Amino acid sequence: MSDKPQLSLVVAVYNGENFLNAFFDSIKAQNLDSLELIVVDDGSSDRSAEIIAQYAQEFANYRVLSQANQGVSAARNTGLAVATGEYLAFPDIDDVIHPGMYPRLLEIALKNQLDVATCNGTYIYDDGRPSKKIFPSDKLASTDVLEGPVWLQRALASRKFLHVTWLNIYRHDFIKAQGFTFEHGLRHQDIPWTTEVLLTAKRVQYIDETYYDYLIHSASVSHTPGTNDTRMRSARHYMKILEMLNTINLRYPEQVKRVPACQWQIAKEGLGILHSINNIDDPAKRKEITQELFDRGIWQMIWRNARGLRQRWRLGRRYFRLKRYLAES
């Protein structure tokens, strides 16, 4: 019998002292007999290292790696490079993982020889709003085993799909064969990661079972009003994401023919960039980022990938506004 663990959990930690006890307890509650837990301390300056060390005796196969702060993608790559499990997962430490999530995903993955197994989760708001499913059941139902492009088209076409790593487990040999890693220094790098993984996966299955609470903090950077500088940074991150998505589409032309929503999502994310630019109230900064949008060919890419009258109409309206920004003195 192979000594290879069934699952490697790669956990990026940066100043997570407020979440680590609950996180590790949730992993213990999974009751996995064949688990490799890889914790990457990404330069924490709080008590994270101390708490991580306290749990060394709680898991049979527990590995701690430390590095200078480089961001979540670099931390995931550090853990990915040393993982030995048959399947991989990348949970976030500040969310809630319900008992049974990983045993259930492993059950269907091993039974059906899946490249990717994925489940549902719940949005939990800390401002009193009612919780809701991440993937509404009337938009995305449980599937049989599908080819990755088939699932990606279905998911994107629902308009309710969330590009995340933490609802999935991945077959390690598949990830290794494709040479997939996470993009350093990029916010929302789950978007290109998920797109490329699903375009190339042969066997994927989704179960509409909720095992993960995604906590939305009203005070977080993503959910508070931005400044001109944060909006410019966001626009640049998403420009990079669009360039990556465009490269992915060019890399897999046959698969993309089966997933027209891959082009739709470039225009959809592009509209988000235009929204960020529109909210910049400093004319000089607004002109700077708009000029960059055209100089990098982002506008042309967005327009070329737009699908349907609605997207083109929305983009057309914004084009003339962008031109006005460029004319501002």
mmCIF file of C-alpha atoms in Angstrom:
data_model
loop_
_atom_site.group_PDB
_atom_site.id
_atom_site.type_symbol
_atom_site.label_atom_id
_atom_site.label_comp_id
_atom_site.label_asym_id
_atom_site.label_seq_id
_atom_site.Cartn_x
_atom_site.Cartn_y
_atom_site.Cartn_z
ATOM 1 C CA MET A 1 0.000 0.000 0.000
ATOM 2 C CA SER A 2 1.309 3.459 -0.918
ATOM 3 C CA ASP A 3 2.536 5.769 1.847
ATOM 4 C CA LYS A 4 1.418 8.761 -0.197
ATOM 5 C CA PRO A 5 -1.188 10.784 1.755
ATOM 6 C CA GLN A 6 -4.580 11.087 0.095
ATOM 7 C CA LEU A 7 -4.707 14.851 0.653
ATOM 8 C CA SER A 8 -2.179 17.637 1.104
ATOM 9 C CA LEU A 9 -3.559 20.842 2.585
ATOM 10 C CA VAL A 10 -1.375 23.812 1.653
ATOM 11 C CA VAL A 11 -2.088 26.627 4.096
ATOM 12 C CA ALA A 12 -0.735 30.153 3.655
ATOM 13 C CA VAL A 13 -0.509 32.113 6.917
ATOM 14 C CA TYR A 14 0.186 35.804 7.345
ATOM 15 C CA ASN A 15 -0.595 37.391 10.726
ATOM 16 C CA GLY A 16 -3.381 34.931 11.369
ATOM 17 C CA GLU A 17 -3.285 34.718 15.164
ATOM 18 C CA ASN A 18 -7.005 35.527 15.452
ATOM 19 C CA PHE A 19 -8.026 32.657 13.168
ATOM 20 C CA LEU A 20 -5.499 29.855 13.558
ATOM 21 C CA ASN A 21 -6.957 28.021 16.564
ATOM 22 C CA ALA A 22 -10.383 27.738 14.959
ATOM 23 C CA PHE A 23 -8.821 26.800 11.632
ATOM 24 C CA PHE A 24 -6.658 23.990 13.000
ATOM 25 C CA ASP A 25 -9.567 22.680 15.076
ATOM 26 C CA SER A 26 -11.701 22.564 11.919
ATOM 27 C CA ILE A 27 -9.028 20.501 10.165
ATOM 28 C CA LYS A 28 -8.854 18.109 13.119
ATOM 29 C CA ALA A 29 -12.638 17.758 12.892
ATOM 30 C CA GLN A 30 -12.306 16.479 9.317
ATOM 31 C CA ASN A 31 -11.074 13.187 10.841
ATOM 32 C CA LEU A 32 -8.846 12.386 7.872
ATOM 33 C CA ASP A 33 -6.660 9.325 8.299
ATOM 34 C CA SER A 34 -4.374 10.198 5.392
ATOM 35 C CA LEU A 35 -3.562 13.910 5.579
ATOM 36 C CA GLU A 36 -0.448 15.979 4.965
ATOM 37 C CA LEU A 37 -0.745 19.468 6.476
ATOM 38 C CA ILE A 38 1.741 21.993 5.079
ATOM 39 C CA VAL A 39 1.713 25.387 6.815
ATOM 40 C CA VAL A 40 3.635 28.220 5.181
ATOM 41 C CA ASP A 41 4.269 31.151 7.509
ATOM 42 C CA ASP A 42 4.626 34.044 5.093
ATOM 43 C CA GLY A 43 6.616 36.397 7.306
ATOM 44 C CA SER A 44 4.061 36.835 10.098
ATOM 45 C CA SER A 45 4.913 39.441 12.738
ATOM 46 C CA ASP A 46 2.235 38.460 15.285
ATOM 47 C CA ARG A 47 1.865 35.249 17.333
ATOM 48 C CA SER A 48 1.159 33.062 14.307
ATOM 49 C CA ALA A 49 4.465 31.146 14.497
ATOM 50 C CA GLU A 50 3.858 30.338 18.174
ATOM 51 C CA ILE A 51 0.335 29.057 17.517
ATOM 52 C CA ILE A 52 1.481 27.053 14.497
ATOM 53 C CA ALA A 53 4.129 25.360 16.643
ATOM 54 C CA GLN A 54 1.559 24.458 19.307
ATOM 55 C CA TYR A 55 -0.306 22.273 16.823
ATOM 56 C CA ALA A 56 2.706 20.220 15.743
ATOM 57 C CA GLN A 57 1.656 17.346 18.035
ATOM 58 C CA GLU A 58 -1.959 17.392 16.845
ATOM 59 C CA PHE A 59 -1.272 16.084 13.329
ATOM 60 C CA ALA A 60 0.730 13.008 12.303
ATOM 61 C CA ASN A 61 2.040 14.554 9.082
ATOM 62 C CA TYR A 62 2.675 18.233 9.811
ATOM 63 C CA ARG A 63 5.200 20.434 8.082
ATOM 64 C CA VAL A 64 5.949 24.095 8.772
ATOM 65 C CA LEU A 65 7.797 26.281 6.288
ATOM 66 C CA SER A 66 8.771 29.894 6.978
ATOM 67 C CA GLN A 67 9.677 32.606 4.516
ATOM 68 C CA ALA A 68 9.881 36.385 4.268
ATOM 69 C CA ASN A 69 6.551 37.977 3.393
ATOM 70 C CA GLN A 70 5.857 37.520 -0.331
ATOM 71 C CA GLY A 71 2.076 37.184 -0.482
ATOM 72 C CA VAL A 72 -0.421 34.343 -0.579
ATOM 73 C CA SER A 73 0.493 33.149 -4.084
ATOM 74 C CA ALA A 74 4.174 32.769 -3.222
ATOM 75 C CA ALA A 75 3.261 30.980 0.011
ATOM 76 C CA ARG A 76 1.003 28.565 -1.847
ATOM 77 C CA ASN A 77 3.752 27.882 -4.371
ATOM 78 C CA THR A 78 6.209 27.159 -1.568
ATOM 79 C CA GLY A 79 3.840 24.573 -0.112
ATOM 80 C CA LEU A 80 2.888 23.178 -3.507
ATOM 81 C CA ALA A 81 6.549 22.526 -4.314
ATOM 82 C CA VAL A 82 6.942 20.109 -1.386
ATOM 83 C CA ALA A 83 3.446 18.543 -1.253
ATOM 84 C CA THR A 84 3.275 14.760 -1.672
ATOM 85 C CA GLY A 85 -0.463 14.014 -1.458
ATOM 86 C CA GLU A 86 -2.594 12.405 -4.137
ATOM 87 C CA TYR A 87 -4.893 15.439 -3.982
ATOM 88 C CA LEU A 88 -4.262 19.075 -3.055
ATOM 89 C CA ALA A 89 -6.357 21.780 -1.395
ATOM 90 C CA PHE A 90 -5.691 25.440 -0.565
ATOM 91 C CA PRO A 91 -8.019 26.570 2.258
ATOM 92 C CA ASP A 92 -8.038 30.119 3.632
ATOM 93 C CA ILE A 93 -7.458 30.334 7.378
ATOM 94 C CA ASP A 94 -10.080 33.007 8.119
ATOM 95 C CA ASP A 95 -13.039 31.006 6.788
ATOM 96 C CA VAL A 96 -14.989 28.116 8.354
ATOM 97 C CA ILE A 97 -14.559 24.585 7.020
ATOM 98 C CA HIS A 98 -17.406 22.289 8.024
ATOM 99 C CA PRO A 99 -16.781 18.710 9.224
ATOM 100 C CA GLY A 100 -16.969 16.270 6.348
ATOM 101 C CA MET A 101 -15.884 18.612 3.538
ATOM 102 C CA TYR A 102 -12.617 16.960 2.634
ATOM 103 C CA PRO A 103 -13.757 13.362 3.266
ATOM 104 C CA ARG A 104 -16.729 13.999 0.941
ATOM 105 C CA LEU A 105 -14.636 15.576 -1.801
ATOM 106 C CA LEU A 106 -12.071 12.790 -1.531
ATOM 107 C CA GLU A 107 -14.867 10.226 -1.727
ATOM 108 C CA ILE A 108 -16.094 11.437 -5.128
ATOM 109 C CA ALA A 109 -12.578 12.246 -6.377
ATOM 110 C CA LEU A 110 -11.179 8.795 -5.681
ATOM 111 C CA LYS A 111 -14.317 6.992 -6.851
ATOM 112 C CA ASN A 112 -14.474 8.853 -10.156
ATOM 113 C CA GLN A 113 -10.758 9.530 -10.721
ATOM 114 C CA LEU A 114 -11.407 13.266 -10.841
ATOM 115 C CA ASP A 115 -8.938 15.978 -11.712
ATOM 116 C CA VAL A 116 -11.065 18.492 -9.786
ATOM 117 C CA ALA A 117 -13.781 17.913 -7.192
ATOM 118 C CA THR A 118 -15.749 20.913 -5.992
ATOM 119 C CA CYS A 119 -18.574 21.678 -3.578
ATOM 120 C CA ASN A 120 -20.704 24.636 -2.546
ATOM 121 C CA GLY A 121 -20.296 27.112 0.273
ATOM 122 C CA THR A 122 -22.073 29.944 2.030
ATOM 123 C CA TYR A 123 -21.480 33.690 2.114
ATOM 124 C CA ILE A 124 -21.505 34.839 5.754
ATOM 125 C CA TYR A 125 -21.736 38.602 6.338
ATOM 126 C CA ASP A 126 -20.560 40.226 9.551
ATOM 127 C CA ASP A 127 -22.881 43.220 9.138
ATOM 128 C CA GLY A 128 -26.102 41.317 9.824
ATOM 129 C CA ARG A 129 -27.165 40.543 6.267
ATOM 130 C CA PRO A 130 -28.621 37.028 5.866
ATOM 131 C CA SER A 131 -26.263 34.333 4.628
ATOM 132 C CA LYS A 132 -26.683 32.897 1.146
ATOM 133 C CA LYS A 133 -25.276 30.104 -0.951
ATOM 134 C CA ILE A 134 -22.264 30.968 -3.072
ATOM 135 C CA PHE A 135 -23.701 29.024 -6.014
ATOM 136 C CA PRO A 136 -27.525 29.282 -5.995
ATOM 137 C CA SER A 137 -29.060 25.850 -6.482
ATOM 138 C CA ASP A 138 -31.400 27.112 -9.194
ATOM 139 C CA LYS A 139 -28.382 28.304 -11.194
ATOM 140 C CA LEU A 140 -25.904 25.476 -10.619
ATOM 141 C CA ALA A 141 -27.045 21.979 -9.711
ATOM 142 C CA SER A 142 -24.930 18.943 -8.850
ATOM 143 C CA THR A 143 -23.343 17.295 -11.865
ATOM 144 C CA ASP A 144 -22.140 13.936 -13.029
ATOM 145 C CA VAL A 145 -18.511 13.706 -14.110
ATOM 146 C CA LEU A 146 -17.890 16.350 -16.791
ATOM 147 C CA GLU A 147 -14.987 17.500 -18.880
ATOM 148 C CA GLY A 148 -13.499 20.651 -17.416
ATOM 149 C CA PRO A 149 -14.498 22.916 -20.338
ATOM 150 C CA VAL A 150 -18.099 21.705 -20.113
ATOM 151 C CA TRP A 151 -18.277 22.577 -16.417
ATOM 152 C CA LEU A 152 -16.524 25.923 -16.972
ATOM 153 C CA GLN A 153 -19.003 26.949 -19.664
ATOM 154 C CA ARG A 154 -21.944 25.896 -17.498
ATOM 155 C CA ALA A 155 -20.531 27.688 -14.458
ATOM 156 C CA LEU A 156 -19.686 30.947 -16.242
ATOM 157 C CA ALA A 157 -22.978 30.955 -18.139
ATOM 158 C CA SER A 158 -24.819 30.862 -14.799
ATOM 159 C CA ARG A 159 -23.437 34.369 -14.080
ATOM 160 C CA LYS A 160 -23.108 33.183 -10.457
ATOM 161 C CA PHE A 161 -19.745 31.434 -10.627
ATOM 162 C CA LEU A 162 -16.996 32.450 -8.215
ATOM 163 C CA HIS A 163 -13.376 31.751 -9.206
ATOM 164 C CA VAL A 164 -11.894 30.340 -6.019
ATOM 165 C CA THR A 165 -9.409 27.664 -5.056
ATOM 166 C CA TRP A 166 -10.794 26.869 -1.628
ATOM 167 C CA LEU A 167 -13.979 25.018 -2.637
ATOM 168 C CA ASN A 168 -11.962 22.497 -4.647
ATOM 169 C CA ILE A 169 -9.510 19.663 -4.352
ATOM 170 C CA TYR A 170 -7.142 18.964 -7.247
ATOM 171 C CA ARG A 171 -5.403 15.786 -8.415
ATOM 172 C CA HIS A 172 -1.745 16.425 -7.719
ATOM 173 C CA ASP A 173 -0.394 14.604 -10.774
ATOM 174 C CA PHE A 174 -2.675 16.680 -13.001
ATOM 175 C CA ILE A 175 -1.490 19.976 -11.480
ATOM 176 C CA LYS A 176 2.144 18.833 -11.713
ATOM 177 C CA ALA A 177 1.836 17.631 -15.313
ATOM 178 C CA GLN A 178 0.398 20.984 -16.368
ATOM 179 C CA GLY A 179 3.045 22.889 -14.407
ATOM 180 C CA PHE A 180 0.440 25.110 -12.740
ATOM 181 C CA THR A 181 1.548 27.607 -10.100
ATOM 182 C CA PHE A 182 0.056 30.778 -8.629
ATOM 183 C CA GLU A 183 0.969 34.232 -9.949
ATOM 184 C CA HIS A 184 3.056 36.154 -7.425
ATOM 185 C CA GLY A 185 1.889 39.532 -6.207
ATOM 186 C CA LEU A 186 -1.478 39.451 -7.953
ATOM 187 C CA ARG A 187 -4.768 40.002 -6.171
ATOM 188 C CA HIS A 188 -7.606 37.759 -7.334
ATOM 189 C CA GLN A 189 -5.148 35.376 -8.988
ATOM 190 C CA ASP A 190 -7.781 32.654 -8.467
ATOM 191 C CA ILE A 191 -9.454 33.935 -11.669
ATOM 192 C CA PRO A 192 -6.725 32.879 -14.136
ATOM 193 C CA TRP A 193 -5.833 29.822 -12.021
ATOM 194 C CA THR A 194 -9.384 28.438 -12.048
ATOM 195 C CA THR A 195 -9.894 29.237 -15.724
ATOM 196 C CA GLU A 196 -6.777 27.410 -16.868
ATOM 197 C CA VAL A 197 -7.296 24.469 -14.530
ATOM 198 C CA LEU A 198 -10.838 23.880 -15.789
ATOM 199 C CA LEU A 199 -9.947 24.383 -19.456
ATOM 200 C CA THR A 200 -7.425 21.540 -19.186
ATOM 201 C CA ALA A 201 -9.112 19.177 -16.707
ATOM 202 C CA LYS A 202 -10.528 15.952 -18.139
ATOM 203 C CA ARG A 203 -12.736 14.875 -15.250
ATOM 204 C CA VAL A 204 -14.556 17.345 -12.980
ATOM 205 C CA GLN A 205 -17.542 16.946 -10.681
ATOM 206 C CA TYR A 206 -19.531 19.497 -8.702
ATOM 207 C CA ILE A 207 -21.760 18.641 -5.744
ATOM 208 C CA ASP A 208 -24.295 21.176 -4.477
ATOM 209 C CA GLU A 209 -23.450 20.471 -0.835
ATOM 210 C CA THR A 210 -22.377 23.349 1.429
ATOM 211 C CA TYR A 211 -19.256 22.708 3.479
ATOM 212 C CA TYR A 212 -17.497 26.072 3.570
ATOM 213 C CA ASP A 213 -18.393 29.456 5.080
ATOM 214 C CA TYR A 214 -16.778 32.361 3.274
ATOM 215 C CA LEU A 215 -16.696 35.240 5.736
ATOM 216 C CA ILE A 216 -17.207 38.707 4.234
ATOM 217 C CA HIS A 217 -15.795 41.327 6.565
ATOM 218 C CA SER A 218 -17.407 44.736 6.090
ATOM 219 C CA ALA A 219 -14.145 46.380 7.178
ATOM 220 C CA SER A 220 -11.965 44.481 4.694
ATOM 221 C CA VAL A 221 -10.177 46.197 1.821
ATOM 222 C CA SER A 222 -12.452 44.504 -0.705
ATOM 223 C CA HIS A 223 -15.649 45.791 0.880
ATOM 224 C CA THR A 224 -14.857 49.339 1.958
ATOM 225 C CA PRO A 225 -14.830 52.528 -0.110
ATOM 226 C CA GLY A 226 -11.519 52.922 -1.906
ATOM 227 C CA THR A 227 -9.168 55.823 -2.467
ATOM 228 C CA ASN A 228 -7.892 57.001 -5.823
ATOM 229 C CA ASP A 229 -4.675 55.051 -5.260
ATOM 230 C CA THR A 230 -6.444 51.811 -4.284
ATOM 231 C CA ARG A 231 -8.691 52.124 -7.342
ATOM 232 C CA MET A 232 -5.641 52.568 -9.565
ATOM 233 C CA ARG A 233 -3.989 49.514 -7.985
ATOM 234 C CA SER A 234 -7.174 47.513 -8.480
ATOM 235 C CA ALA A 235 -7.361 48.578 -12.130
ATOM 236 C CA ARG A 236 -3.757 47.494 -12.693
ATOM 237 C CA HIS A 237 -4.297 44.119 -10.993
ATOM 238 C CA TYR A 238 -7.293 43.472 -13.212
ATOM 239 C CA MET A 239 -5.411 44.602 -16.327
ATOM 240 C CA LYS A 240 -2.842 41.912 -15.494
ATOM 241 C CA ILE A 241 -5.633 39.387 -14.969
ATOM 242 C CA LEU A 242 -7.105 40.236 -18.380
ATOM 243 C CA GLU A 243 -3.704 39.840 -20.021
ATOM 244 C CA MET A 244 -3.361 36.433 -18.355
ATOM 245 C CA LEU A 245 -6.876 35.367 -19.386
ATOM 246 C CA ASN A 246 -6.197 36.448 -22.961
ATOM 247 C CA THR A 247 -2.953 34.443 -22.999
ATOM 248 C CA ILE A 248 -4.788 31.418 -21.627
ATOM 249 C CA ASN A 249 -7.457 31.720 -24.329
ATOM 250 C CA LEU A 250 -4.754 31.839 -27.006
ATOM 251 C CA ARG A 251 -2.956 28.865 -25.445
ATOM 252 C CA TYR A 252 -6.036 26.603 -25.595
ATOM 253 C CA PRO A 253 -7.942 27.616 -28.755
ATOM 254 C CA GLU A 254 -9.752 24.295 -29.175
ATOM 255 C CA GLN A 255 -11.048 24.300 -25.618
ATOM 256 C CA VAL A 256 -12.063 27.963 -25.803
ATOM 257 C CA LYS A 257 -14.179 27.215 -28.883
ATOM 258 C CA ARG A 258 -16.277 25.076 -26.528
ATOM 259 C CA VAL A 259 -16.322 27.763 -23.826
ATOM 260 C CA PRO A 260 -17.432 31.058 -25.401
ATOM 261 C CA ALA A 261 -17.935 32.397 -21.882
ATOM 262 C CA CYS A 262 -14.113 32.563 -21.613
ATOM 263 C CA GLN A 263 -14.315 35.576 -23.894
ATOM 264 C CA TRP A 264 -17.379 36.970 -22.137
ATOM 265 C CA GLN A 265 -15.528 36.938 -18.803
ATOM 266 C CA ILE A 266 -12.705 39.101 -20.198
ATOM 267 C CA ALA A 267 -15.249 41.765 -21.136
ATOM 268 C CA LYS A 268 -17.038 41.311 -17.801
ATOM 269 C CA GLU A 269 -13.861 41.804 -15.765
ATOM 270 C CA GLY A 270 -12.965 44.690 -18.102
ATOM 271 C CA LEU A 271 -16.178 46.463 -17.190
ATOM 272 C CA GLY A 272 -15.005 46.247 -13.582
ATOM 273 C CA ILE A 273 -11.809 48.076 -14.539
ATOM 274 C CA LEU A 274 -13.820 50.805 -16.232
ATOM 275 C CA HIS A 275 -15.948 51.138 -13.113
ATOM 276 C CA SER A 276 -12.810 51.617 -10.984
ATOM 277 C CA ILE A 277 -11.504 54.261 -13.372
ATOM 278 C CA ASN A 278 -14.825 56.073 -13.345
ATOM 279 C CA ASN A 279 -14.656 56.327 -9.547
ATOM 280 C CA ILE A 280 -11.249 58.059 -9.564
ATOM 281 C CA ASP A 281 -11.966 61.738 -8.907
ATOM 282 C CA ASP A 282 -8.447 63.099 -9.479
ATOM 283 C CA PRO A 283 -8.398 64.063 -13.204
ATOM 284 C CA ALA A 284 -4.626 63.577 -13.518
ATOM 285 C CA LYS A 285 -4.694 60.074 -12.023
ATOM 286 C CA ARG A 286 -7.810 59.170 -14.002
ATOM 287 C CA LYS A 287 -6.096 60.296 -17.212
ATOM 288 C CA GLU A 288 -2.934 58.341 -16.313
ATOM 289 C CA ILE A 289 -4.715 55.025 -15.771
ATOM 290 C CA THR A 290 -6.961 55.541 -18.809
ATOM 291 C CA GLN A 291 -3.899 56.156 -20.991
ATOM 292 C CA GLU A 292 -2.376 52.956 -19.617
ATOM 293 C CA LEU A 293 -5.576 51.083 -20.460
ATOM 294 C CA PHE A 294 -5.187 52.030 -24.132
ATOM 295 C CA ASP A 295 -1.372 51.787 -24.271
ATOM 296 C CA ARG A 296 -1.414 48.204 -22.958
ATOM 297 C CA GLY A 297 -4.110 47.241 -25.460
ATOM 298 C CA ILE A 298 -6.568 46.447 -22.671
ATOM 299 C CA TRP A 299 -9.443 48.405 -24.192
ATOM 300 C CA GLN A 300 -9.001 46.667 -27.532
ATOM 301 C CA MET A 301 -8.894 43.304 -25.767
ATOM 302 C CA ILE A 302 -12.082 44.057 -23.819
ATOM 303 C CA TRP A 303 -13.968 45.168 -26.924
ATOM 304 C CA ARG A 304 -12.724 42.216 -29.020
ATOM 305 C CA ASN A 305 -13.938 39.724 -26.430
ATOM 306 C CA ALA A 306 -17.335 41.311 -25.726
ATOM 307 C CA ARG A 307 -20.260 38.993 -26.429
ATOM 308 C CA GLY A 308 -23.839 40.043 -27.014
ATOM 309 C CA LEU A 309 -25.546 43.372 -27.505
ATOM 310 C CA ARG A 310 -25.739 44.124 -23.795
ATOM 311 C CA GLN A 311 -21.972 43.939 -23.207
ATOM 312 C CA ARG A 312 -21.186 45.915 -26.343
ATOM 313 C CA TRP A 313 -23.751 48.568 -25.448
ATOM 314 C CA ARG A 314 -22.305 48.960 -21.961
ATOM 315 C CA LEU A 315 -18.775 49.179 -23.333
ATOM 316 C CA GLY A 316 -19.760 51.593 -26.082
ATOM 317 C CA ARG A 317 -21.203 54.032 -23.560
ATOM 318 C CA ARG A 318 -17.988 53.932 -21.550
ATOM 319 C CA TYR A 319 -15.688 54.372 -24.551
ATOM 320 C CA PHE A 320 -16.693 57.997 -25.083
ATOM 321 C CA ARG A 321 -16.286 58.672 -21.365
ATOM 322 C CA LEU A 322 -12.745 57.255 -21.498
ATOM 323 C CA LYS A 323 -11.917 59.502 -24.436
ATOM 324 C CA ARG A 324 -13.114 62.497 -22.399
ATOM 325 C CA TYR A 325 -10.784 61.488 -19.573
ATOM 326 C CA LEU A 326 -7.848 61.444 -22.010
ATOM 327 C CA ALA A 327 -8.720 64.977 -23.152
ATOM 328 C CA GLU A 328 -8.698 66.347 -19.609
ATOM 329 C CA SER A 329 -5.888 68.776 -18.887
#
